[in-house]
Amino acid sequence: MSTTARRRPAEHGWFTSSRSNNGNQCVEVRFDGDTIQIRDSKFRRNPRNIGSDEPIITVDTTLWTAFLHCLLTHRRHPDLVAHVSLDGSATLRHEDTLLHFTAPEWEAFTAGVRDDEFVCA
């Protein structure tokens, strides 16, 4: 099964919500065959971070689709867990990988989810 974004991904395949602040700090997603990869753009901008150590969450399209549905219906997915703090910041966890997002980053991502920008076709 091939997957494509409803929004056109950048040349490198990673893309963000159209609601992101020009992609400066955001949840980035890439469709790669039958898998979806998620990363935090802040990691790459810190010169102390080593690219090969960048935390990336990888899930299959079935899990991703179920996760998006859970976000839209305000439920928790058991395998890809989004914990949103009172201040609106969020931690996304899958297995042993954690990604931390600020409140504006998470809001831009969830707005993109509501707009169907991250749906696999």
Coordinates of C-alpha atoms in Angstrom, one line a residue:
M1 CA 0.0 0.0 0.0
S2 CA 1.4 3.4 -0.9
T3 CA 0.7 6.4 1.3
T4 CA 0.6 10.0 0.4
A5 CA -0.2 13.1 2.3
R6 CA -3.1 15.3 1.3
R7 CA -0.6 18.2 1.6
R8 CA 2.4 17.9 -0.7
P9 CA 5.4 17.0 1.4
A10 CA 8.7 18.9 1.0
E11 CA 11.3 17.4 -1.2
H12 CA 12.9 15.6 1.7
G13 CA 9.5 14.0 2.5
W14 CA 9.1 15.7 5.9
F15 CA 6.2 18.1 6.3
T16 CA 4.3 20.0 9.0
S17 CA 0.9 21.3 9.5
S18 CA 0.0 24.4 7.4
R19 CA -0.8 25.9 10.8
S20 CA 2.9 25.7 11.9
N21 CA 4.9 28.9 12.3
N22 CA 6.7 28.6 9.0
G23 CA 8.0 25.2 10.1
N24 CA 10.3 26.8 12.6
Q25 CA 9.3 24.6 15.5
C26 CA 6.8 21.9 14.9
V27 CA 5.8 18.3 14.7
E28 CA 7.2 16.9 11.5
V29 CA 5.8 13.9 9.7
R30 CA 7.0 11.7 6.8
F31 CA 5.2 9.0 4.9
D32 CA 7.6 6.2 4.0
G33 CA 5.9 3.3 2.3
D34 CA 3.7 1.6 4.9
T35 CA 5.2 3.5 7.8
I36 CA 4.8 7.0 9.2
Q37 CA 7.7 8.8 10.9
I38 CA 7.3 11.6 13.5
R39 CA 10.1 13.9 14.7
D40 CA 10.5 17.2 16.5
S41 CA 12.1 19.9 14.4
K42 CA 13.7 21.6 17.5
F43 CA 16.1 18.6 17.8
R44 CA 17.7 19.3 14.5
R45 CA 18.3 23.0 15.2
N46 CA 20.3 22.5 18.4
P47 CA 24.0 22.2 17.3
R48 CA 24.8 20.0 20.4
N49 CA 22.5 17.3 19.1
I50 CA 23.9 14.5 16.9
G51 CA 21.7 13.8 13.9
S52 CA 22.1 10.0 14.2
D53 CA 20.7 10.3 17.8
E54 CA 17.6 12.2 16.7
P55 CA 14.5 10.6 18.3
I56 CA 12.1 9.5 15.6
I57 CA 8.9 7.6 16.2
T58 CA 8.0 5.1 13.5
V59 CA 4.6 3.5 13.2
D60 CA 2.6 1.6 10.6
T61 CA -0.3 3.2 8.7
T62 CA -2.9 1.3 10.6
L63 CA -1.7 2.5 14.0
W64 CA -1.2 6.1 12.6
T65 CA -4.8 6.2 11.3
A66 CA -6.2 4.9 14.6
F67 CA -4.0 7.5 16.5
L68 CA -5.4 10.4 14.4
H69 CA -9.0 9.1 15.0
C70 CA -8.2 9.1 18.8
L71 CA -6.9 12.7 18.6
L72 CA -10.1 13.8 16.8
T73 CA -12.3 12.1 19.4
H74 CA -10.3 13.1 22.4
R75 CA -9.3 9.6 23.4
R76 CA -6.0 8.1 24.2
H77 CA -4.4 5.6 21.8
P78 CA -2.8 2.7 23.7
D79 CA 0.3 2.4 21.6
L80 CA 1.0 5.9 20.5
V81 CA 0.3 8.0 23.6
A82 CA -0.1 11.7 23.5
H83 CA 0.0 13.2 27.0
V84 CA -1.1 16.8 27.0
S85 CA -0.2 18.9 30.0
L86 CA -2.3 21.6 31.6
D87 CA -0.2 24.2 29.8
G88 CA -0.9 22.6 26.4
S89 CA 2.5 21.2 25.9
A90 CA 2.6 17.5 24.9
T91 CA 4.7 14.4 25.1
L92 CA 4.3 11.8 22.4
R93 CA 5.4 8.3 23.4
H94 CA 5.8 5.1 21.4
E95 CA 7.6 2.3 23.0
D96 CA 10.8 3.8 24.5
T97 CA 10.8 6.9 22.3
L98 CA 9.6 10.3 23.6
L99 CA 9.1 13.5 21.7
H100 CA 8.3 16.8 23.6
F101 CA 6.3 19.6 22.0
T102 CA 5.5 23.1 23.1
A103 CA 1.8 24.1 23.4
P104 CA 2.0 26.1 20.1
E105 CA 3.6 23.2 18.3
W106 CA 1.0 20.7 19.5
E107 CA -1.9 23.1 18.7
A108 CA -0.6 23.6 15.2
F109 CA -0.3 19.8 14.7
T110 CA -3.8 19.0 16.1
A111 CA -5.2 21.8 13.9
G112 CA -3.6 20.1 10.9
V113 CA -5.1 16.8 12.1
R114 CA -8.5 18.4 12.2
D115 CA -7.9 19.7 8.7
D116 CA -7.0 16.2 7.4
E117 CA -3.4 17.2 6.6
F118 CA -1.9 14.0 8.0
V119 CA -4.3 11.4 6.5
C120 CA -2.8 8.5 4.6
A121 CA -4.4 8.0 1.2

